[in-house]
XYZ file of C-alpha atoms in Angstrom:
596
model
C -54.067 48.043 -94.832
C -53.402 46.076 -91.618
C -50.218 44.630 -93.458
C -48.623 48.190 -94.162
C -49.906 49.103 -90.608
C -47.830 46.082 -89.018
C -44.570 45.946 -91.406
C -44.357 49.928 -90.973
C -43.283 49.389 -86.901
C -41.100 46.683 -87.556
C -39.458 48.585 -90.595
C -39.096 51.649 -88.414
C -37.264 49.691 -85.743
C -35.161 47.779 -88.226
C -33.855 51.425 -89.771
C -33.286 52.385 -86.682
C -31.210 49.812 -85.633
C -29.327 49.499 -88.694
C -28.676 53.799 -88.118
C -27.364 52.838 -84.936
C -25.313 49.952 -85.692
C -23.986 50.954 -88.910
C -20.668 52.120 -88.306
C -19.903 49.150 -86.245
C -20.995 46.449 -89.056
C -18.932 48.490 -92.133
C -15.844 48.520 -89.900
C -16.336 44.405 -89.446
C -13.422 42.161 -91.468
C -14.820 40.548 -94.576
C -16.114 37.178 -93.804
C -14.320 35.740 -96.951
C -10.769 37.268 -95.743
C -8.183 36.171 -93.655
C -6.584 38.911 -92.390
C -3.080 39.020 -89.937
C -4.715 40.122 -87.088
C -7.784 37.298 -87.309
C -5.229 34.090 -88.298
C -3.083 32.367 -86.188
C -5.009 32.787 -83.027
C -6.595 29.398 -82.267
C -5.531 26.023 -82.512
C -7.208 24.669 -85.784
C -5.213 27.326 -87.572
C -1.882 26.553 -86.282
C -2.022 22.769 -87.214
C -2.983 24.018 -90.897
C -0.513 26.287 -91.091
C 1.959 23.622 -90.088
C 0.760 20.779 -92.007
C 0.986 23.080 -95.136
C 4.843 22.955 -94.216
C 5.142 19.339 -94.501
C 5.781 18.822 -98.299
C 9.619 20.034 -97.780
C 9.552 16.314 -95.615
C 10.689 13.221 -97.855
C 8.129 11.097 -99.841
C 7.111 8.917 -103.030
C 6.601 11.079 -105.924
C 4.378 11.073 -107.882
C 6.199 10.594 -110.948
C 10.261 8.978 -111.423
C 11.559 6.046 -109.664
C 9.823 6.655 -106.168
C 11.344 6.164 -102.873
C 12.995 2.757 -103.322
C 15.377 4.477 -106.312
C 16.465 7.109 -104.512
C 20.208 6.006 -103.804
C 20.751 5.757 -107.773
C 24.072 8.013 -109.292
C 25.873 5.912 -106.349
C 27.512 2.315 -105.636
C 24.606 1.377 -104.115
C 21.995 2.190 -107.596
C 22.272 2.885 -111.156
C 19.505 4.521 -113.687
C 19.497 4.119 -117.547
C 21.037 7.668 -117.699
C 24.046 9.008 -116.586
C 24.802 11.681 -114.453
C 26.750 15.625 -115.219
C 28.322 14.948 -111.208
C 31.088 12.630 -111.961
C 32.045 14.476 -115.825
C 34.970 16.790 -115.238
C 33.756 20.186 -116.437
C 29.858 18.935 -116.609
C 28.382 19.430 -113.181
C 27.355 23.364 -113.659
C 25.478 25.913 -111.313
C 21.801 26.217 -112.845
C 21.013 29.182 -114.589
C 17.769 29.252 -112.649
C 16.272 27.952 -109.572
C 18.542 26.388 -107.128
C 19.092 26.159 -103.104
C 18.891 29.770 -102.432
C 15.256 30.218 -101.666
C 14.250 31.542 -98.321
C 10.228 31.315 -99.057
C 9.741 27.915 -96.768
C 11.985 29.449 -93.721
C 10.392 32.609 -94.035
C 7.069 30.946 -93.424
C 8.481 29.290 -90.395
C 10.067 32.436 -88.770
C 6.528 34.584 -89.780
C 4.809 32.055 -87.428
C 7.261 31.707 -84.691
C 7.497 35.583 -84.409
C 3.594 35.806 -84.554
C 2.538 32.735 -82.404
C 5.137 33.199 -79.541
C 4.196 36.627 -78.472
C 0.478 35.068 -79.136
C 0.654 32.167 -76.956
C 2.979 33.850 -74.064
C 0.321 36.260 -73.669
C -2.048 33.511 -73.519
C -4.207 35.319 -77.186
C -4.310 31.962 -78.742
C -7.780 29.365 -78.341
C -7.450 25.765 -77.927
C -5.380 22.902 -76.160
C -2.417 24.323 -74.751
C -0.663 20.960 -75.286
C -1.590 20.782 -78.758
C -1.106 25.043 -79.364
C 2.779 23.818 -77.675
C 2.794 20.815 -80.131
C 1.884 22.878 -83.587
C 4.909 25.605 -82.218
C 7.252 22.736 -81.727
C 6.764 21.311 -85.357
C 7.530 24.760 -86.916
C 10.270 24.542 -84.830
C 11.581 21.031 -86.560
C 10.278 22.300 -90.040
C 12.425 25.382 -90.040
C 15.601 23.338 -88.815
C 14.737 20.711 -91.866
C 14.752 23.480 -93.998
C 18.085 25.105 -92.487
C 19.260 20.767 -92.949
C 18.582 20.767 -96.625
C 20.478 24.164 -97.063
C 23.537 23.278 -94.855
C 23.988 19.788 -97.403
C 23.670 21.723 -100.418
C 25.592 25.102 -99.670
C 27.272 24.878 -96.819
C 27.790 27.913 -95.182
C 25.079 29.911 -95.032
C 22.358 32.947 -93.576
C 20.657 32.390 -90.570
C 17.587 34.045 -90.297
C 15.145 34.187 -87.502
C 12.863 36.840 -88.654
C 10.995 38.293 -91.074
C 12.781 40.801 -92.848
C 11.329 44.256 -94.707
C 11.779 45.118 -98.465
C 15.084 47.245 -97.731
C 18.092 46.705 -99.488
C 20.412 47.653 -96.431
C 18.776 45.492 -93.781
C 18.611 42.292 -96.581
C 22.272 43.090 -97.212
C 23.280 42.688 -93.668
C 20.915 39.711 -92.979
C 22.842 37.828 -96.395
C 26.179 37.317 -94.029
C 26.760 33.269 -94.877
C 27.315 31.642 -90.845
C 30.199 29.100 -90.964
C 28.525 25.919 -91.702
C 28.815 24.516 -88.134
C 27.309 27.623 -86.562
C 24.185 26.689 -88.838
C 24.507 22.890 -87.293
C 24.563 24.597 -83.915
C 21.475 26.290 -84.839
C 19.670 23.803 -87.089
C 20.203 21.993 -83.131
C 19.135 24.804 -81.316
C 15.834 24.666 -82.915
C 15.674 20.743 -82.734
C 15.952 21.364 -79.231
C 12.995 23.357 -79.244
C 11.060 21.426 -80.894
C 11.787 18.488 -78.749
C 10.493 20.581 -75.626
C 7.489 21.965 -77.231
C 6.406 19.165 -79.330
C 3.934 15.953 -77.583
C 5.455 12.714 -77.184
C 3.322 10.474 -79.044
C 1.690 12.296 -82.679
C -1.435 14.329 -81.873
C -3.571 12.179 -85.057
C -2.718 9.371 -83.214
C -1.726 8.034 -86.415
C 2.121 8.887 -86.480
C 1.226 11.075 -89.641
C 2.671 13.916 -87.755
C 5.889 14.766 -85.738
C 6.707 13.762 -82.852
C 9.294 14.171 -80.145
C 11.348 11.221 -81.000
C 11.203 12.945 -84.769
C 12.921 15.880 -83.615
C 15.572 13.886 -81.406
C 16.574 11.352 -84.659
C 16.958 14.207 -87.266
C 18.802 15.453 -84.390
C 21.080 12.715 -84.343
C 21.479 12.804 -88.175
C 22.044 16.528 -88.243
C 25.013 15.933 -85.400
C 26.406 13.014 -87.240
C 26.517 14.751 -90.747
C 28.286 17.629 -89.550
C 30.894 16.153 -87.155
C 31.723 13.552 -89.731
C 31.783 16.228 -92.400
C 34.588 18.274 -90.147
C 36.488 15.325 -89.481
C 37.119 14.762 -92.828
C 37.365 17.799 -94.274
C 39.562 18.961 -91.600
C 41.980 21.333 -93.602
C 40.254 22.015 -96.636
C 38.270 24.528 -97.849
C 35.613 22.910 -97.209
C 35.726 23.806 -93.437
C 35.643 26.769 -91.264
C 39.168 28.250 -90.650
C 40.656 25.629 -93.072
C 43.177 26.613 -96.062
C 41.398 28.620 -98.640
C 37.632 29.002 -96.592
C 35.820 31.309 -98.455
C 34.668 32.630 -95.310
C 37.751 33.740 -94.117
C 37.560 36.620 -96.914
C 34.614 38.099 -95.175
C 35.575 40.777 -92.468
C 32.868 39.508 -90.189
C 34.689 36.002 -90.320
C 38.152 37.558 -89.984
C 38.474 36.758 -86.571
C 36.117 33.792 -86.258
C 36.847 31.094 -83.398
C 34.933 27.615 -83.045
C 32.697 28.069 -79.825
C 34.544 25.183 -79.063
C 37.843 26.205 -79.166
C 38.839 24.482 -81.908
C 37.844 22.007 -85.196
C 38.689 19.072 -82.835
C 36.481 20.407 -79.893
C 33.452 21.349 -82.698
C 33.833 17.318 -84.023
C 33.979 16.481 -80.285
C 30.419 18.571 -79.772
C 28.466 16.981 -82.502
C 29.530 13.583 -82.434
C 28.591 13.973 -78.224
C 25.025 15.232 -79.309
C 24.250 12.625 -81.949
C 25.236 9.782 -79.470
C 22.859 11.281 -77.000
C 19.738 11.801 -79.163
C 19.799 9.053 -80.827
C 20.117 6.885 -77.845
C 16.784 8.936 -76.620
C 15.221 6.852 -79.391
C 17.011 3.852 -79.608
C 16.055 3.267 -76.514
C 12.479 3.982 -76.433
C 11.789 2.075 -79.797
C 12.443 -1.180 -80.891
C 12.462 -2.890 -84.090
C 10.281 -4.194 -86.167
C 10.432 -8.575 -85.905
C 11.387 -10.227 -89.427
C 10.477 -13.762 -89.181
C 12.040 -14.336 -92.940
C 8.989 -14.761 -94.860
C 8.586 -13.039 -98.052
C 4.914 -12.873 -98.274
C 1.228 -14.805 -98.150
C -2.044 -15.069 -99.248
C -4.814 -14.829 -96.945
C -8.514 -15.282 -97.991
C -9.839 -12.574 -99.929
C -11.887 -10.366 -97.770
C -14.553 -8.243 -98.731
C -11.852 -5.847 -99.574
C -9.910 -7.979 -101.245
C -6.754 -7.382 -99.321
C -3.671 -9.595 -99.566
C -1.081 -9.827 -96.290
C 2.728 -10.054 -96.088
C 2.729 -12.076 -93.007
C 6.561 -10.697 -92.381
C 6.229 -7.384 -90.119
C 9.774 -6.006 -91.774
C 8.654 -6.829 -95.141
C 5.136 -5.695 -94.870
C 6.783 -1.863 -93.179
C 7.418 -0.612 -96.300
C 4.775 -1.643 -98.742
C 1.854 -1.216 -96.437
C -0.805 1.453 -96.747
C -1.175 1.657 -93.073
C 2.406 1.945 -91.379
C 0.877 3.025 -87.606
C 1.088 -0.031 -86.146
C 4.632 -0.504 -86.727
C 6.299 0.529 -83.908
C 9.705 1.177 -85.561
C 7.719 3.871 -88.207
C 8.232 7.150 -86.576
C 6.522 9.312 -89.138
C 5.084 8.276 -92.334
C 2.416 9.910 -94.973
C -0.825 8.293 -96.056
C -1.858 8.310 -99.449
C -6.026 7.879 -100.082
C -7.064 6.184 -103.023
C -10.475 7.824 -102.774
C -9.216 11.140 -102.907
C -6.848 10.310 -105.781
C -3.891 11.559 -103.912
C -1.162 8.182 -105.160
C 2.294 7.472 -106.248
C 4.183 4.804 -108.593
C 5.969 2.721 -106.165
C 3.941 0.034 -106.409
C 3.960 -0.595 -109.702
C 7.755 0.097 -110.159
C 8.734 -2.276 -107.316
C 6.842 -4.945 -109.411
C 8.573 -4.239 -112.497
C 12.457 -3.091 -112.755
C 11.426 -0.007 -110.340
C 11.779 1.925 -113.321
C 14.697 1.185 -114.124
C 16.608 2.065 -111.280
C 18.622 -0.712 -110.802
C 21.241 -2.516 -107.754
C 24.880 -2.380 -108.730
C 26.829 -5.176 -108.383
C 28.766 -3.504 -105.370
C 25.981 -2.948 -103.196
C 24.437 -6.838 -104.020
C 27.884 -8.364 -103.259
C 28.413 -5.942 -100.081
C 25.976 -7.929 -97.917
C 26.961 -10.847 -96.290
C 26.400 -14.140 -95.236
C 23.832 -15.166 -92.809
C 26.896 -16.968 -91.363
C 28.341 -13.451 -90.963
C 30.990 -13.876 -93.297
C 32.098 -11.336 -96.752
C 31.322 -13.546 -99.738
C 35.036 -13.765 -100.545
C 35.889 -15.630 -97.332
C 37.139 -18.957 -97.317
C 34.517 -21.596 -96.424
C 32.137 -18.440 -96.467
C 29.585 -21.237 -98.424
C 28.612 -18.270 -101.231
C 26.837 -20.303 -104.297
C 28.091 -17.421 -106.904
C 26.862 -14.827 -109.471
C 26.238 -17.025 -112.154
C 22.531 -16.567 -111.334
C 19.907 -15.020 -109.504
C 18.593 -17.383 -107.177
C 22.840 -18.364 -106.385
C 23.459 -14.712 -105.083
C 20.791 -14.648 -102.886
C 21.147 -18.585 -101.647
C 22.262 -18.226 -97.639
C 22.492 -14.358 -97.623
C 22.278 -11.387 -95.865
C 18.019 -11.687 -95.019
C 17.920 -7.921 -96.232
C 19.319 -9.366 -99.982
C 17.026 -12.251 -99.891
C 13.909 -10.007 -98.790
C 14.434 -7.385 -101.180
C 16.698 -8.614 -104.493
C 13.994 -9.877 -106.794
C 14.535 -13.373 -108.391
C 12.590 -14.418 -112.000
C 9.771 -16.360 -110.834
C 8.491 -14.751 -107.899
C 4.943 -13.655 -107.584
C 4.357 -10.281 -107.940
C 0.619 -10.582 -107.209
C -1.548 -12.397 -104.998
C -4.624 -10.491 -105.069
C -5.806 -9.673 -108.859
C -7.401 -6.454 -109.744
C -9.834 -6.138 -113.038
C -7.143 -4.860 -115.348
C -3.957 -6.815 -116.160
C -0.923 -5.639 -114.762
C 2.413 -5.736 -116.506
C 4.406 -8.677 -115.120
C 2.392 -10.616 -112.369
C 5.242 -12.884 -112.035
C 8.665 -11.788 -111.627
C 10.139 -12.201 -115.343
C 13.666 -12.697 -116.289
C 15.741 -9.260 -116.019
C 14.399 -7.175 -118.900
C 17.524 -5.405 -119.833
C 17.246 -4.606 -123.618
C 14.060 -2.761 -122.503
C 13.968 1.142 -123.766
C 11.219 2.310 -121.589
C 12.130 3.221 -118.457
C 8.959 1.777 -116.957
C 10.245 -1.896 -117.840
C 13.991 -1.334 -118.370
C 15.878 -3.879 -115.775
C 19.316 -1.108 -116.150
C 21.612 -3.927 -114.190
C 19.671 -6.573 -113.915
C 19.367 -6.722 -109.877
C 16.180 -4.979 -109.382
C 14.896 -4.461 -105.840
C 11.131 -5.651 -103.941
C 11.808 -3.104 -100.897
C 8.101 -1.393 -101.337
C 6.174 -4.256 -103.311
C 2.847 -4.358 -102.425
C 0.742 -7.666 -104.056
C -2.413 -6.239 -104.002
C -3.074 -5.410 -108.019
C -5.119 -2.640 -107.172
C -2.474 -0.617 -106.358
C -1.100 -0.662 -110.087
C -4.333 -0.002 -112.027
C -3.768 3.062 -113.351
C -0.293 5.533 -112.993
C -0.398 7.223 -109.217
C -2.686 4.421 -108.768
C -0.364 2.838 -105.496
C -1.666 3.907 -101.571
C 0.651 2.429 -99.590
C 1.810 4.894 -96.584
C 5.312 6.258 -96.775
C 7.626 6.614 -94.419
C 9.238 9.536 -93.250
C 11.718 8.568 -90.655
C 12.187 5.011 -89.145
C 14.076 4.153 -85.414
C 16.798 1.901 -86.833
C 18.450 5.164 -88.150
C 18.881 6.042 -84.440
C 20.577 2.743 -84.013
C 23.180 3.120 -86.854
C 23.526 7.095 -85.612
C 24.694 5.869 -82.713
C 27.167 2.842 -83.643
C 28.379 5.172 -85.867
C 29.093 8.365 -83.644
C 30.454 6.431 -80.446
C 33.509 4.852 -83.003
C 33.997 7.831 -85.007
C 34.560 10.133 -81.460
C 35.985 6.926 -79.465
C 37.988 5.239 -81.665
C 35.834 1.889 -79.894
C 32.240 0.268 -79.770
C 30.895 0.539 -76.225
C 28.204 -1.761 -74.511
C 25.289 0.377 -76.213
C 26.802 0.266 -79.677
C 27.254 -4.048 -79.225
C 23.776 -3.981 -77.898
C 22.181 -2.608 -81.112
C 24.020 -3.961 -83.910
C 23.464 -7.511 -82.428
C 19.984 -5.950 -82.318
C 20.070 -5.131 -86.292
C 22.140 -7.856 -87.144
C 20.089 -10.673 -85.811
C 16.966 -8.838 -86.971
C 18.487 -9.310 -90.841
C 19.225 -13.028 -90.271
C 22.899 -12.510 -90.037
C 25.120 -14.305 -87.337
C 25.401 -11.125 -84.602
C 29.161 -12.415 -84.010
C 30.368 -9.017 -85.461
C 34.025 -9.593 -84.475
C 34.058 -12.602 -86.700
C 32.842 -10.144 -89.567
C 35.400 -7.709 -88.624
C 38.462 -10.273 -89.075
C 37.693 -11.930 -92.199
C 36.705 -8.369 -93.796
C 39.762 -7.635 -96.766
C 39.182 -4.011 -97.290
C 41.533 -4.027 -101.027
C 38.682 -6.357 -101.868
C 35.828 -4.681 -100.601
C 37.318 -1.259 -102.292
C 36.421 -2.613 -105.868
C 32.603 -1.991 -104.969
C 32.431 -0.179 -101.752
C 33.024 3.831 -101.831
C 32.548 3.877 -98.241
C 35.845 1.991 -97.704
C 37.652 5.200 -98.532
C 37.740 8.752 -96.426
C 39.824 11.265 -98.036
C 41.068 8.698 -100.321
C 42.515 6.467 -97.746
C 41.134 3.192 -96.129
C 39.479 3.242 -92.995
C 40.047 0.964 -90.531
C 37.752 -2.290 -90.528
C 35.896 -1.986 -87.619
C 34.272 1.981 -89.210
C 33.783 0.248 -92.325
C 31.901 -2.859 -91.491
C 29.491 -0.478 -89.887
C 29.595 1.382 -92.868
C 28.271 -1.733 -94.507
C 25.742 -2.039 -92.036
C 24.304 1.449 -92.698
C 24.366 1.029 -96.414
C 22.918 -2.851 -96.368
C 19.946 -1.514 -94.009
C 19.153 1.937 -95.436
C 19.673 0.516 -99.066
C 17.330 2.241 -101.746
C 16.432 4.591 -98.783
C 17.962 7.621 -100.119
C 20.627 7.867 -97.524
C 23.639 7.071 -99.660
C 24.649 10.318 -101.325
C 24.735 12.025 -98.045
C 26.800 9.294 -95.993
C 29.092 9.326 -98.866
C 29.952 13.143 -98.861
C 30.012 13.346 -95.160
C 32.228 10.669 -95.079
C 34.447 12.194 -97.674
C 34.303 9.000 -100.080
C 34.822 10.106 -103.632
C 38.119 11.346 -103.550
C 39.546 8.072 -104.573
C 37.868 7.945 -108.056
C 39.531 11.825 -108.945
C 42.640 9.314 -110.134
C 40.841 5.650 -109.868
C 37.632 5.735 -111.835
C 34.749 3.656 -110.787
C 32.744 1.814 -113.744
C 29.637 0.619 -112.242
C 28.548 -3.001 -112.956
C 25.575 -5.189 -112.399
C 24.518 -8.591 -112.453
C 26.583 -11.242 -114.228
C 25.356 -11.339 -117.982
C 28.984 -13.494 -119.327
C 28.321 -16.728 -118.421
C 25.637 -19.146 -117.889
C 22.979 -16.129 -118.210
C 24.270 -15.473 -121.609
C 23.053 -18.912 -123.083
C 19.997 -18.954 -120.975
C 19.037 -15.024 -122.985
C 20.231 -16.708 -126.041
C 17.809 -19.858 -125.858
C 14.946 -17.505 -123.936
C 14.960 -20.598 -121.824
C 15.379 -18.999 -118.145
C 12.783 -20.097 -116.599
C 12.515 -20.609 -112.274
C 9.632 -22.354 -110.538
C 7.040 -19.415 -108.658
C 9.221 -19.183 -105.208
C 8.887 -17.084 -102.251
């Protein structure tokens, strides 16, 4: 009895709380929902929200030939299958899918339009630094996204809001902006992001933006688009230009470059990719290469192996924070099973996307000089080690040569070709297929473990690196000036002496033949004529630095550098097979000693 006399009081007081408090607990928000009005109002939930935006952002996949293919349908790579782009009559619209989806920008503009208001009003928790920082990378993700559309379509919607379910107001928001009024906005936003966004990456690991992210995607943005009206200047292809589709729209009837004209648009861009990426030229130097291929250190307890070369090691590292040149990268975890291929392509025929013969002869000599120039001291094609003997460091970093160890710290399983074998080009798979012989190292790793098992590989990725800024700029000052100025000189020496080459550019310049550099360069051409031999040899530079980077398509469309094969056609070639190489397949006797 003295327990029912005890729990009676407290059960009494309980029901009468629960009376009073009841309407106040049924009106609470399910603890398992996130609901509008409880999201997006402290700091923790703006950096997911973000982060979740980052897969639109360039990295290796997880299946294919992985970063270090990604320049193949061009003169720079080739694959074991063609492509529909260069077949009259074969390169079709999809039936589904495409460029048209607005789901990633409309994530962006739903959190600008919510946070803003949020933060202004000061309704958000946290850091404001870090609150400012997760606004300023929606800011960059949303002009990426308006980037990938303005390369693939052109002119197109710009849309800063969140739009309703009505036909009428979807109608009106579906008016395509001339493509260099989505430029001027994809800067706009850049511009943003650059004020909101933190200096140095809040992880502290450069795993997230940055501001010098924002300013060298603004650079690229600038450079594609005032190359792109330069030389498509009276085409369709333009605003304003003979047959725009535009110009059939009544809102477009009357359209006028803010400007004032093409010339004054060009002018604009080319001025604001100088700038920006100066901003980070300036603030970031290069990574050293002291010309070393790799070493072997003694095993530690984690069995690590280390490529004692800085701008080797930068891309086939799995920590890329300490390079200072890395602006953004992505870490892969090997415990969490999050991995890629790379790894174990690079140390095969990096599945089978292979090095034309254009892009291998396009670098030089270290002596500065085009392989074809008298007393240029080039030891031939016949064979491997010959093209790379005296070269262009960048060649005789990354071309692979038979012989050369692939591994230098072993893993329990086997892996497929430890030492660099002779070019496997009868090969069907495409996971062994050598398709012209010249396969690349750019992303080798030679720890084993990395190529146990398929999406086995951790090493980081990276996401944007400074010596883009560098080329942005030698590139822009020429192409608006006509001229290199003291800044451009100062960082192509920079790049040049950093690959080994003689930084005497002028002496590059004058022995350059452009008929013979046309056989195997597409970036000779704009429009289908020649450019002059100063624009081209930095050209060259871009392509021999960025090779197998994934920049090639682009620079070749901005530039306006296919024309040439409507009439000419281009039959891609790779390494020298007719000659000594022939016997040495014939007697299976090619054999080199383990090199570098």
């Amino acid at each position: 009895m003295k327990i029912y006399k005890i729990l009676f009081p407290i059960c009494a007081l309980a029901s009468l709380i629960l009376t009073s408090c009841e309407k106040e607990f049924l009106d609470r928000q399910p603890l398992s929902n996130i609901t509008p009005e409880n999201y997006l109002v402290e700091e923790s939930q703006l950096g997911a929200f973000a982060i979740g935006q980052y897969g639109i952002l360039p990295t290796h996949p997880q299946s294919g030939f992985g970063t270090f293919g990604n320049d193949v349908n061009t003169d720079n790579m080739a694959y074991m299958s063609y492509t529909e782009r260069y077949i009259p009559g074969q390169w079709k619209v999809p039936a589904t899918g495409g460029d048209w989806s607005f789901t990633s920008i409309y994530q962006c503009n739903y959190f600008l339009e919510t946070v803003l208001p949020r933060f202004n009003a000061g309704k958000i928790v946290g850091n404001p630094a870090t609150i400012k920082h997760y606004i300023g990378e929606m800011y960059f993700l949303r002009a990426y996204n308006y980037f990938v559309k303005l390369q693939n379509l052109g002119d197109f919607p710009i849309v800063k809001n969140t739009l309703t379910d009505d036909k009428a107001i979807l109608t009106a928001a579906s008016k395509r902006a001339p493509r260099n009024e989505v430029a001027r906005f994809i800067i706009s936003d850049l511009d943003s992001a650059n004020y909101y966004m933190l200096a140095s990456s809040p992880d502290g690991n450069k795993n997230r933006l940055s501001k010098a992210c924002a300013q060298i995607l603004k650079s690229r943005v600038a450079l594609y688009e005032g190359t792109w009206l330069k030389y498509f200047k009276n085409t369709a292809f333009v605003p304003k230009g003979p047959g725009w589709p535009g110009e059939q729209k009544d809102y477009n009837k009357s359209y006028a470059f803010p400007a004032g004209s093409i010339d004054g648009e060009i002018d604009y861009f080319l001025t604001q990719a100088m700038a920006s990426a100066k901003a980070v030229a300036d603030a970031v130097p290069l990574v050293a290469n002291n010309m070393t291929a790799q070493s072997q250190t003694t095993v530690d307890a984690f069995a690590t192996a280390t490529m004692n070369n800085p701008y080797f090691a930068m891309f086939g590292s799995v920590d890329l924070k300490s390079y200072p040149e890395v602006l953004l990268w992505r870490k892969y975890d090997k415990g969490l099973n999050i991995g890629h291929n790379v790894v174990l392509y690079a140390g095969g025929g990096n599945y089978a996307s292979g090095l034309t013969r254009g892009m291998v002869d396009g670098f030089l000599m270290k002596n500065g000089l085009p392989i074809y120039a008298p007393n240029s001291g080039y030891a031939g094609d016949d064979d491997i080690p010959s093209v790379r003997k005296d070269r262009d460091g960048r060649l005789w970093l990354f071309l692979k040569e038979p012989g050369q160890k692939n591994v230098l710290v072993t893993a329990a399983a086997p892996i497929p070709f430890p030492v660099e074998p002779t070019p496997r080009i009868l090969e069907v798979s495409f996971e062994n297929n050598y398709s012209t012989g010249y396969s690349i190292r750019k992303g080798i790793n030679y720890d084993a473990n990395h190529v146990q098992t398929y999406y086995g590989g951790f090493t980081g990725s990276i996401v944007f690196r400074a010596v883009e800024a560098y080329l942005n700029y030698l590139e822009a000052v020429v192409e608006k000036t006509g001229n290199l100025d003291g800044t451009a000189i100062t960082y192509w020496q920079q790049i040049r002496t950093r690959a080994g080459v003689d930084p005497d550019y002028m002496k590059t310049i004058n022995a350059t033949d452009l008929s013979k550099e046309a056989q195997n360069d597409w970036g000779v051409y704009s429009g289908g004529a020649m450019v002059n031999k100063t624009l081209y040899n930095i050209r060259r530079e871009r392509r021999t630095e960025l090779m197998a980077e994934g920049f090639r398509y682009m620079d070749l469309r901005r530039w306006r550098a296919m024309d040439q094969m409507i009439t000419t056609p281009y039959h891609v070639e790779g390494f020298k097979l007719w000659g000594p190489m022939k016997s040495l397949y014939a007697a299976n006797t090619l054999t080199y000693g383990v090199g570098d």
